[in-house]
CSV table of C-alpha atoms in Angstrom, one decimal:
chain,number,residue,atom,x,y,z
Z,199,MET,CA,-24.7,40.7,0.0
Z,200,PHE,CA,-26.2,39.8,3.4
Z,201,ASP,CA,-24.0,39.0,6.5
Z,202,ARG,CA,-23.9,35.3,6.9
Z,203,PRO,CA,-23.9,33.9,10.4
Z,204,ASP,CA,-21.5,31.2,11.5
Z,205,THR,CA,-22.8,27.6,11.0
Z,206,GLY,CA,-25.0,26.5,13.8
Z,207,GLU,CA,-25.8,23.1,15.2
Z,208,ARG,CA,-29.5,23.0,14.2
Z,209,ALA,CA,-30.3,22.1,10.6
Z,210,VAL,CA,-33.3,21.8,8.3
Z,211,LEU,CA,-32.7,19.0,5.8
Z,212,VAL,CA,-34.1,19.1,2.2
Z,213,HIS,CA,-34.7,15.9,0.3
Z,214,ILE,CA,-36.3,15.8,-3.2
Z,215,ASP,CA,-37.3,12.6,-5.0
Z,216,PHE,CA,-36.6,12.6,-8.7
Z,217,ASN,CA,-37.9,10.2,-11.3
Z,218,SER,CA,-34.3,9.4,-12.5
Z,219,GLU,CA,-32.8,6.5,-10.6
Z,220,GLU,CA,-29.3,8.0,-10.9
Z,221,GLU,CA,-30.3,11.2,-9.0
Z,222,ARG,CA,-32.2,9.4,-6.3
Z,223,GLU,CA,-30.7,9.6,-2.8
Z,224,ASP,CA,-31.6,8.0,0.6
Z,225,PRO,CA,-33.1,10.4,3.2
Z,226,GLN,CA,-32.3,8.1,6.1
Z,227,GLU,CA,-28.7,7.9,5.1
Z,228,PHE,CA,-28.5,11.7,4.7
Z,229,ARG,CA,-29.9,12.0,8.3
Z,230,GLU,CA,-27.0,9.7,9.5
Z,231,LEU,CA,-24.5,11.8,7.5
Z,232,VAL,CA,-25.7,15.0,9.2
Z,233,LYS,CA,-25.6,13.4,12.7
Z,234,SER,CA,-22.0,12.2,11.9
Z,235,ALA,CA,-21.1,15.8,11.1
Z,236,GLY,CA,-22.2,16.7,14.7
Z,237,VAL,CA,-25.3,18.7,13.5
Z,238,GLU,CA,-28.8,18.2,15.0
Z,239,PRO,CA,-31.5,17.7,12.2
Z,240,VAL,CA,-34.6,19.5,13.5
Z,241,ASP,CA,-36.8,19.0,10.4
Z,242,ILE,CA,-36.8,17.4,7.0
Z,243,VAL,CA,-38.6,19.0,4.0
Z,244,THR,CA,-39.4,16.5,1.3
Z,245,GLY,CA,-40.9,16.8,-2.2
Z,246,SER,CA,-40.8,15.4,-5.7
Z,247,ARG,CA,-39.9,16.9,-9.0
Z,248,HIS,CA,-39.2,15.7,-12.6
Z,249,GLN,CA,-36.0,17.7,-12.6
Z,250,PRO,CA,-34.3,20.5,-10.6
Z,251,THR,CA,-35.0,24.1,-11.5
Z,252,PRO,CA,-31.9,26.0,-12.7
Z,253,ARG,CA,-32.3,28.9,-10.3
Z,254,TYR,CA,-33.2,27.4,-6.9
Z,255,PHE,CA,-33.0,23.7,-7.5
Z,256,VAL,CA,-36.5,23.5,-5.9
Z,257,GLY,CA,-39.7,25.4,-6.9
Z,258,SER,CA,-40.7,28.7,-5.3
Z,259,GLY,CA,-43.4,27.1,-3.2
Z,260,LYS,CA,-41.0,24.5,-1.8
Z,261,LEU,CA,-38.5,27.3,-1.1
Z,262,GLU,CA,-41.1,29.1,0.9
Z,263,GLU,CA,-41.8,25.9,2.9
Z,264,ILE,CA,-38.1,25.6,3.7
Z,265,HIS,CA,-38.1,29.2,4.9
Z,266,GLU,CA,-41.1,28.6,7.2
Z,267,SER,CA,-39.5,25.5,8.6
Z,268,LEU,CA,-36.2,27.5,9.2
Z,269,LEU,CA,-38.1,30.1,11.2
Z,270,ALA,CA,-40.4,27.7,13.1
Z,271,ASN,CA,-37.5,25.5,14.3
Z,272,GLU,CA,-35.1,28.3,14.9
Z,273,ALA,CA,-32.5,26.5,12.7
Z,274,ASP,CA,-29.5,28.3,11.3
Z,275,VAL,CA,-28.4,26.1,8.4
Z,276,VAL,CA,-30.1,24.3,5.5
Z,277,LEU,CA,-28.6,21.1,4.2
Z,278,PHE,CA,-29.5,19.7,0.8
Z,279,ASN,CA,-29.3,15.9,0.1
Z,280,HIS,CA,-28.2,16.8,-3.4
Z,281,ALA,CA,-25.3,18.4,-5.2
Z,282,LEU,CA,-26.0,22.1,-5.8
Z,283,SER,CA,-24.3,24.3,-8.5
Z,284,PRO,CA,-22.5,27.4,-7.1
Z,285,SER,CA,-25.2,29.7,-8.5
Z,286,GLN,CA,-28.1,27.6,-7.0
Z,287,GLN,CA,-26.3,27.6,-3.6
Z,288,ARG,CA,-25.8,31.4,-3.9
Z,289,ASN,CA,-29.4,32.1,-4.9
Z,290,ILE,CA,-30.9,29.9,-2.2
Z,291,GLU,CA,-28.7,31.6,0.5
Z,292,ALA,CA,-29.8,35.1,-0.8
Z,293,GLU,CA,-33.5,34.1,-0.4
Z,294,LEU,CA,-33.3,32.2,2.9
Z,295,LYS,CA,-30.7,34.6,4.6
Z,296,CYS,CA,-28.8,31.7,6.1
Z,297,ARG,CA,-26.0,29.3,5.3
Z,298,VAL,CA,-26.8,26.6,2.7
Z,299,ILE,CA,-24.7,23.5,2.3
Z,300,ASP,CA,-25.1,20.6,-0.2
Z,301,ARG,CA,-24.4,16.9,0.2
Z,302,THR,CA,-20.8,17.3,-1.0
Z,303,GLY,CA,-20.2,20.0,1.5
Z,304,VAL,CA,-21.6,17.9,4.4
Z,305,ILE,CA,-19.3,14.9,3.4
Z,306,LEU,CA,-16.3,17.3,3.2
Z,307,ASP,CA,-17.1,18.6,6.6
Z,308,ILE,CA,-17.1,15.1,8.1
Z,309,PHE,CA,-13.9,14.3,6.3
Z,310,ALA,CA,-12.3,17.4,7.8
Z,311,GLN,CA,-13.3,16.4,11.3
Z,312,ARG,CA,-12.1,12.8,10.9
Z,313,ALA,CA,-8.7,13.2,9.2
Z,314,ARG,CA,-6.0,12.3,11.7
Z,315,THR,CA,-2.8,11.7,9.7
Z,316,HIS,CA,-0.8,14.4,7.8
Z,317,GLU,CA,-1.7,12.7,4.5
Z,318,GLY,CA,-5.4,12.5,5.4
Z,319,LYS,CA,-5.4,16.2,6.2
Z,320,LEU,CA,-3.7,17.1,2.9
Z,321,GLN,CA,-6.3,15.0,1.0
Z,322,VAL,CA,-9.2,16.7,2.7
Z,323,GLU,CA,-7.8,20.1,2.2
Z,324,LEU,CA,-7.2,19.4,-1.5
Z,325,ALA,CA,-10.9,18.3,-1.9
Z,326,GLN,CA,-12.1,21.4,0.0
Z,327,LEU,CA,-10.0,23.8,-2.0
Z,328,GLU,CA,-11.2,22.3,-5.3
Z,329,TYR,CA,-14.8,22.5,-4.0
Z,330,MET,CA,-14.4,26.1,-2.9
Z,331,SER,CA,-12.7,27.3,-6.1
Z,332,THR,CA,-16.0,27.4,-7.9
Z,333,ARG,CA,-17.8,29.1,-5.0
Z,334,LEU,CA,-15.3,31.9,-4.2
Z,335,ILE,CA,-17.5,34.7,-5.4
Z,336,ARG,CA,-20.0,34.2,-2.6
Z,337,GLY,CA,-17.9,36.1,0.0
Z,338,TRP,CA,-16.3,38.7,-2.3
Z,339,THR,CA,-19.1,40.3,-4.3
Z,340,HIS,CA,-18.1,43.7,-2.7
Z,341,LEU,CA,-14.7,43.4,-4.3
Z,342,GLU,CA,-15.7,42.3,-7.8
Z,343,ARG,CA,-14.5,45.5,-9.5
Z,344,GLN,CA,-11.0,47.0,-9.7
Z,345,LYS,CA,-10.9,50.4,-8.1
Z,346,GLY,CA,-9.0,53.5,-9.1
Z,347,GLY,CA,-8.0,56.6,-7.2
Z,348,ILE,CA,-5.4,57.3,-4.6
Z,349,GLY,CA,-4.8,54.5,-2.1
Z,350,LEU,CA,-7.1,52.2,-4.1
Z,351,ARG,CA,-4.8,51.2,-7.0
Z,352,GLY,CA,-3.8,47.6,-6.7
Z,353,PRO,CA,-1.9,45.0,-8.7
Z,354,GLY,CA,-4.4,45.2,-11.5
Z,355,GLU,CA,-6.6,42.3,-10.4
Z,356,THR,CA,-9.7,42.0,-8.4
Z,357,GLN,CA,-9.8,40.5,-4.9
Z,358,LEU,CA,-11.5,37.5,-6.5
Z,359,GLU,CA,-8.7,37.0,-9.0
Z,360,THR,CA,-6.1,37.3,-6.2
Z,361,ASP,CA,-7.9,34.6,-4.2
Z,362,ARG,CA,-8.2,32.3,-7.2
Z,363,ARG,CA,-4.5,32.7,-7.9
Z,364,LEU,CA,-3.6,31.9,-4.3
Z,365,LEU,CA,-6.0,29.0,-4.3
Z,366,ARG,CA,-4.4,27.6,-7.5
Z,367,ALA,CA,-1.0,27.9,-5.9
Z,368,ARG,CA,-2.1,26.1,-2.8
Z,369,ILE,CA,-3.8,23.3,-4.8
Z,370,LYS,CA,-0.6,22.9,-6.8
Z,371,SER,CA,1.5,22.7,-3.6
Z,372,ILE,CA,-0.8,20.1,-2.0
Z,373,THR,CA,-0.9,18.0,-5.2
Z,374,GLY,CA,2.9,17.9,-5.2
Z,375,ARG,CA,3.1,16.8,-1.6
Z,376,LEU,CA,0.5,14.1,-2.2
Z,377,GLN,CA,2.6,12.8,-5.1
Z,378,LYS,CA,5.5,12.4,-2.7
Z,379,VAL,CA,3.2,10.4,-0.4
Z,380,ARG,CA,2.2,8.3,-3.4
Z,381,LYS,CA,5.8,7.5,-4.2
Z,382,GLN,CA,6.5,6.5,-0.6
Z,383,ARG,CA,3.4,4.2,-0.7
Z,384,ASP,CA,4.7,2.7,-4.0
Z,385,GLN,CA,8.1,2.0,-2.4
Z,386,GLY,CA,6.4,0.2,0.5
Z,387,ARG,CA,4.2,-1.8,-1.8
Z,388,ARG,CA,7.2,-2.8,-4.0
Z,389,ALA,CA,9.1,-3.9,-0.8
Z,390,ARG,CA,6.1,-6.1,0.2
Z,391,MET,CA,5.9,-7.5,-3.3
Z,392,ARG,CA,9.7,-8.4,-3.3
Z,393,ALA,CA,9.1,-10.1,0.1
Z,394,GLU,CA,6.1,-11.8,-1.5
Z,395,ILE,CA,3.8,-10.7,1.3
Z,396,PRO,CA,0.2,-10.7,0.1
Z,397,THR,CA,-2.0,-7.6,0.9
Z,398,VAL,CA,-5.7,-8.0,2.0
Z,399,SER,CA,-7.7,-4.8,1.7
Z,400,LEU,CA,-11.0,-4.2,3.5
Z,401,VAL,CA,-13.5,-2.4,1.4
Z,402,GLY,CA,-17.2,-1.7,1.8
Z,403,TYR,CA,-20.0,0.8,2.3
Z,404,THR,CA,-19.5,3.3,5.1
Z,405,ASN,CA,-20.5,2.0,8.6
Z,406,ALA,CA,-20.5,-1.7,7.4
Z,407,GLY,CA,-18.1,-2.6,10.3
Z,408,LYS,CA,-14.7,-2.6,8.6
Z,409,SER,CA,-12.8,-1.1,11.4
Z,410,THR,CA,-14.4,-3.3,14.0
Z,411,LEU,CA,-13.5,-6.4,11.9
Z,412,PHE,CA,-10.0,-5.0,11.4
Z,413,ASN,CA,-9.6,-4.6,15.2
Z,414,ARG,CA,-10.9,-8.1,15.9
Z,415,VAL,CA,-8.6,-9.8,13.3
Z,416,THR,CA,-5.5,-7.8,14.2
Z,417,THR,CA,-6.2,-7.1,17.9
Z,418,SER,CA,-5.5,-3.4,17.2
Z,419,GLU,CA,-7.3,-0.4,18.6
Z,420,VAL,CA,-8.2,1.5,15.4
Z,421,TYR,CA,-11.0,4.1,16.0
Z,422,ALA,CA,-14.3,2.4,15.3
Z,423,ALA,CA,-17.8,4.0,15.8
Z,424,ASP,CA,-21.4,3.5,14.7
Z,425,GLN,CA,-21.2,6.5,12.4
Z,426,LEU,CA,-20.5,7.2,8.7
Z,427,PHE,CA,-16.9,7.8,7.7
Z,428,ALA,CA,-15.4,6.9,11.1
Z,429,THR,CA,-12.2,5.8,9.2
Z,430,LEU,CA,-10.4,8.1,6.7
Z,431,ASP,CA,-6.8,7.2,6.9
Z,432,PRO,CA,-5.6,3.8,5.7
Z,433,THR,CA,-4.2,1.6,8.5
Z,434,LEU,CA,-1.9,-1.4,7.8
Z,435,ARG,CA,-1.2,-4.3,10.1
Z,436,ARG,CA,0.7,-7.5,9.7
Z,437,ILE,CA,-1.3,-10.7,10.4
Z,438,GLU,CA,-0.5,-14.4,10.4
Z,439,LEU,CA,-2.7,-16.7,8.3
Z,440,PRO,CA,-2.9,-20.5,8.5
Z,441,ASP,CA,-0.7,-22.2,5.8
Z,442,ILE,CA,0.2,-18.8,4.3
Z,443,GLY,CA,2.2,-17.1,7.0
Z,444,ALA,CA,2.5,-13.3,7.0
Z,445,ALA,CA,0.0,-11.0,5.2
Z,446,ILE,CA,-0.8,-7.3,5.4
Z,447,LEU,CA,-4.4,-6.3,6.3
Z,448,VAL,CA,-5.5,-2.8,5.2
Z,449,ASP,CA,-8.4,-0.8,6.6
Z,450,THR,CA,-9.7,1.8,4.2
Z,451,VAL,CA,-12.2,4.7,3.9
Z,452,GLY,CA,-15.8,3.6,3.4
Z,453,PHE,CA,-17.7,4.2,0.2
Z,454,ILE,CA,-21.0,5.9,-0.2
Z,455,ARG,CA,-23.5,6.3,-3.1
Z,456,HIS,CA,-22.7,9.2,-5.4
Z,457,LEU,CA,-19.3,9.8,-3.7
Z,458,PRO,CA,-18.2,13.1,-5.2
Z,459,HIS,CA,-15.5,12.7,-7.9
Z,460,LYS,CA,-13.3,15.4,-6.2
Z,461,LEU,CA,-13.2,13.2,-3.2
Z,462,VAL,CA,-12.3,10.1,-5.2
Z,463,ASP,CA,-9.5,12.1,-6.9
Z,464,ALA,CA,-8.2,13.6,-3.6
Z,465,PHE,CA,-8.2,10.2,-1.9
Z,466,ARG,CA,-6.5,8.5,-4.9
Z,467,ALA,CA,-3.3,7.8,-2.8
Z,468,THR,CA,-5.4,6.1,-0.1
Z,469,LEU,CA,-7.4,4.1,-2.6
Z,470,GLU,CA,-4.3,2.9,-4.4
Z,471,GLU,CA,-3.8,0.6,-1.4
Z,472,THR,CA,-7.0,-1.0,-2.6
Z,473,CYS,CA,-6.0,-1.2,-6.2
Z,474,ALA,CA,-2.7,-2.9,-5.3
Z,475,ALA,CA,-4.3,-5.5,-3.0
Z,476,THR,CA,-3.9,-9.3,-3.6
Z,477,LEU,CA,-7.4,-9.9,-2.3
Z,478,LEU,CA,-10.4,-7.6,-1.4
Z,479,LEU,CA,-12.7,-8.4,1.6
Z,480,HIS,CA,-16.0,-6.7,0.7
Z,481,VAL,CA,-17.5,-6.1,4.1
Z,482,ILE,CA,-21.4,-5.9,4.0
Z,483,ASP,CA,-23.8,-5.0,6.7
Z,484,CYS,CA,-26.2,-8.0,6.4
Z,485,HIS,CA,-28.7,-6.3,8.7
Z,486,ASP,CA,-29.1,-3.3,6.4
Z,487,GLU,CA,-32.3,-3.3,4.3
Z,488,ASN,CA,-30.4,-1.5,1.5
Z,489,ARG,CA,-27.5,-3.9,1.3
Z,490,LEU,CA,-28.1,-4.8,-2.3
Z,491,ASP,CA,-27.9,-1.2,-3.3
Z,492,ASN,CA,-24.9,-0.7,-1.1
Z,493,ILE,CA,-23.1,-3.6,-2.7
Z,494,GLU,CA,-23.8,-2.1,-6.2
Z,495,GLN,CA,-22.5,1.3,-5.1
Z,496,VAL,CA,-19.2,-0.2,-3.8
Z,497,GLU,CA,-18.7,-2.2,-7.0
Z,498,THR,CA,-19.2,1.0,-9.0
Z,499,VAL,CA,-16.5,2.8,-7.0
Z,500,LEU,CA,-14.2,-0.2,-7.3
Z,501,SER,CA,-14.7,0.0,-11.1
Z,502,GLU,CA,-14.0,3.7,-11.1
Z,503,ILE,CA,-10.6,3.3,-9.3
Z,504,GLY,CA,-9.6,0.3,-11.4
Z,505,ALA,CA,-9.9,-2.4,-8.7
Z,506,ASP,CA,-12.7,-4.4,-10.2
Z,507,GLN,CA,-10.4,-7.2,-11.5
Z,508,ILE,CA,-9.0,-8.1,-8.1
Z,509,PRO,CA,-10.4,-11.3,-6.4
Z,510,VAL,CA,-13.2,-10.5,-3.9
Z,511,LEU,CA,-14.5,-12.4,-0.9
Z,512,LYS,CA,-17.8,-11.0,0.4
Z,513,VAL,CA,-17.9,-10.8,4.2
Z,514,TYR,CA,-21.5,-10.5,5.5
Z,515,ASN,CA,-20.9,-8.8,8.9
Z,516,LYS,CA,-23.2,-7.9,11.9
Z,517,LEU,CA,-24.5,-11.5,12.1
Z,518,ASP,CA,-25.3,-10.9,15.8
Z,519,LEU,CA,-28.2,-8.6,14.7
Z,520,LEU,CA,-29.8,-11.6,12.9
Z,521,PRO,CA,-30.3,-14.2,15.7
Z,522,GLU,CA,-31.7,-16.9,13.4
Z,523,ARG,CA,-28.5,-16.9,11.3
Z,524,GLU,CA,-25.4,-19.0,12.1
Z,525,PRO,CA,-21.8,-18.3,10.8
Z,526,ARG,CA,-21.2,-20.2,7.6
Z,527,LEU,CA,-19.0,-20.2,4.5
Z,528,ASP,CA,-20.6,-20.3,1.0
Z,529,ARG,CA,-18.7,-21.7,-2.0
Z,530,ASN,CA,-19.4,-21.5,-5.7
Z,531,GLU,CA,-19.9,-24.6,-8.0
Z,532,ASP,CA,-16.1,-24.9,-8.3
Z,533,GLY,CA,-15.7,-25.1,-4.5
Z,534,VAL,CA,-14.1,-21.6,-4.3
Z,535,PRO,CA,-15.1,-19.5,-1.2
Z,536,THR,CA,-17.4,-16.6,-2.2
Z,537,ARG,CA,-19.2,-15.5,1.0
Z,538,VAL,CA,-18.6,-15.8,4.7
Z,539,TRP,CA,-21.1,-14.8,7.4
Z,540,VAL,CA,-19.5,-13.4,10.5
Z,541,SER,CA,-19.9,-11.0,13.5
Z,542,ALA,CA,-17.0,-8.7,14.1
Z,543,ASN,CA,-18.7,-7.6,17.3
Z,544,THR,CA,-18.8,-11.1,18.9
Z,545,GLY,CA,-16.0,-12.8,16.9
Z,546,ALA,CA,-18.4,-15.5,15.5
Z,547,GLY,CA,-17.2,-17.0,12.2
Z,548,LEU,CA,-13.8,-15.4,12.2
Z,549,GLU,CA,-12.0,-18.8,12.0
Z,550,MET,CA,-14.0,-19.5,8.8
Z,551,LEU,CA,-13.0,-16.1,7.5
Z,552,ASN,CA,-9.3,-16.8,8.2
Z,553,ASP,CA,-9.5,-20.2,6.5
Z,554,ALA,CA,-11.3,-18.7,3.4
Z,555,VAL,CA,-8.7,-15.9,3.1
Z,556,ALA,CA,-5.8,-18.4,3.4
Z,557,GLU,CA,-7.4,-20.7,0.8
Z,558,LEU,CA,-7.9,-17.8,-1.7
Z,559,LEU,CA,-4.4,-16.4,-1.1
Z,560,GLY,CA,-2.7,-19.8,-1.2
Z,561,ASN,CA,-4.5,-20.9,-4.4
Z,562,GLU,CA,-3.0,-24.4,-4.0
Z,563,ILE,CA,-1.6,-25.8,-0.8
Z,564,VAL,CA,1.0,-28.6,-1.4
Z,565,HIS,CA,1.0,-31.2,1.3
Z,566,GLU,CA,3.7,-33.7,0.3
Z,567,THR,CA,6.7,-35.6,1.7
Z,568,LEU,CA,10.0,-34.5,0.1
Z,569,VAL,CA,13.3,-36.4,0.0
Z,570,ILE,CA,16.1,-33.8,0.7
Z,571,PRO,CA,19.6,-34.9,-0.4
Z,572,HIS,CA,22.6,-34.4,1.9
Z,573,GLN,CA,24.0,-31.5,-0.2
Z,574,ALA,CA,20.7,-29.6,0.1
Z,575,GLY,CA,20.8,-28.9,3.8
Z,576,LYS,CA,20.1,-25.2,3.1
Z,577,LEU,CA,16.7,-26.1,1.7
Z,578,ARG,CA,15.8,-27.9,5.0
Z,579,ALA,CA,16.7,-24.8,6.9
Z,580,LEU,CA,14.6,-22.6,4.5
Z,581,LEU,CA,11.6,-24.9,4.9
Z,582,TYR,CA,11.8,-24.6,8.7
Z,583,ALA,CA,12.2,-20.9,8.6
Z,584,GLN,CA,9.0,-20.6,6.5
Z,585,GLY,CA,7.1,-22.7,9.0
Z,586,GLY,CA,6.2,-25.3,6.4
Z,587,VAL,CA,7.6,-28.5,8.0
Z,588,VAL,CA,4.9,-30.8,9.5
Z,589,ALA,CA,7.2,-33.8,10.3
Z,590,GLU,CA,10.6,-35.1,9.6
Z,591,SER,CA,12.1,-38.6,9.5
Z,592,LEU,CA,15.2,-40.5,8.3
Z,593,GLY,CA,14.9,-42.9,5.3
Z,594,ASP,CA,16.5,-46.4,5.0
Z,595,GLN,CA,19.5,-44.9,3.2
Z,596,GLY,CA,20.0,-42.2,5.8
Z,597,GLU,CA,18.3,-39.5,3.6
Z,598,THR,CA,16.1,-36.8,5.2
Z,599,LYS,CA,12.3,-37.1,4.6
Z,600,VAL,CA,10.4,-33.9,5.3
Z,601,GLU,CA,6.6,-33.7,5.3
Z,602,VAL,CA,5.7,-30.1,4.2
Z,603,ARG,CA,2.5,-28.1,3.9
Z,604,LEU,CA,3.0,-24.8,2.0
Z,605,PRO,CA,1.4,-22.8,-0.8
Z,606,ARG,CA,2.8,-24.1,-4.1
Z,607,ALA,CA,4.3,-20.7,-5.1
Z,608,ASP,CA,6.2,-20.4,-1.8
Z,609,LEU,CA,7.4,-24.1,-1.9
Z,610,GLU,CA,8.7,-23.8,-5.5
Z,611,ARG,CA,10.4,-20.5,-4.7
Z,612,LEU,CA,12.3,-22.1,-1.8
Z,613,ILE,CA,13.2,-25.2,-3.8
Z,614,GLY,CA,14.4,-22.9,-6.7
Z,615,LYS,CA,16.7,-21.1,-4.3
Z,616,ALA,CA,18.4,-24.5,-3.7
Z,617,GLY,CA,18.8,-25.1,-7.4
Z,618,LEU,CA,16.3,-28.0,-7.4
Z,619,SER,CA,12.8,-28.7,-8.7
Z,620,LEU,CA,9.7,-30.0,-6.9
Z,621,GLU,CA,9.6,-33.1,-9.2
Z,622,GLN,CA,13.1,-34.1,-8.2
Z,623,LEU,CA,12.3,-34.1,-4.5
Z,624,LEU,CA,8.8,-35.8,-4.4
Z,625,VAL,CA,8.7,-39.4,-3.0
Z,626,HIS,CA,7.8,-41.6,-6.0
């Protein structure tokens, strides 16, 4: 086994085109991923194959080309834009005499750099440990056999077996702690449901501008940058919507094509905020040439996590990069909002977005005049507390007439608390 140097900052990228659409990756996106990891891509080796080879993933000629590029550019790490099996990764390292990392490893490295909260760090560590568990043998080939003789007799297991046992124990410990986090999130969600506060979750492809939009809507200062996976930890903020009142806006981790399943599983607690949302805002970079593919990838992940039945409003962001486009709201044949075109950077179109969200959450806004009997003074106070009173006047008989504007569900809930029904109070 050769001595592996520490990972450097100069990398040769490898991208192979396959005939299968499912295995095809985007080289430009991979370049952005690598830059987001803080590594300088010095060269990209491309090629095409019908299918990967079992031993080296690429052919012997392409492996030689990678080696030549490695030496010519004085690079110290090779990054594959594909998922490699543990044996392929080991074999390539042995041939190239340098560190080799696949696409999953690059994404995990970015996640490790970005995680800020205790929960985020636990989730990243769990994904890393599960990824490493199949690759442990790489560093321990010199300790594969049990040794005998004085001073060498151990617990009856190889170093590799010891490491695997310790790894399993650590994975079990982190999984248990993440289950506690999940329970805490469930309690928070149940409390919001009891208070009937709707939750709006931002979803979308990585670097679509979710955090910038989140900051613009909530006037927060969540970390936002023009890089992939700038956000890992979910952030929740309370916002006020016209006609609706309070709502919770959630900023979530971005999706990416072929997101490794281990990452989806590790970030299950985070993604559950998306699954429990009342409405999803699917943020799309309207300036991106691959936006149709990105939309499809996001919808695939939403289906994987069981969030494909939640109502969705598509938000076409970065309108400022398309000067000929004006902010607008698109509706379907039933008049329901489906798309809104905005710029989170300049704030253009955000009023339309707020109105569309309020309309979708409110379902039906009731704007009526109610006659409130003298004995139902508590209802009048509740309507004022909810912010639903537009005007108030006295009738000819001294009764109170209140003009209200509220979502039907909220109005019927308040009237029900007073032991009355909406039909009884409407002016006939």
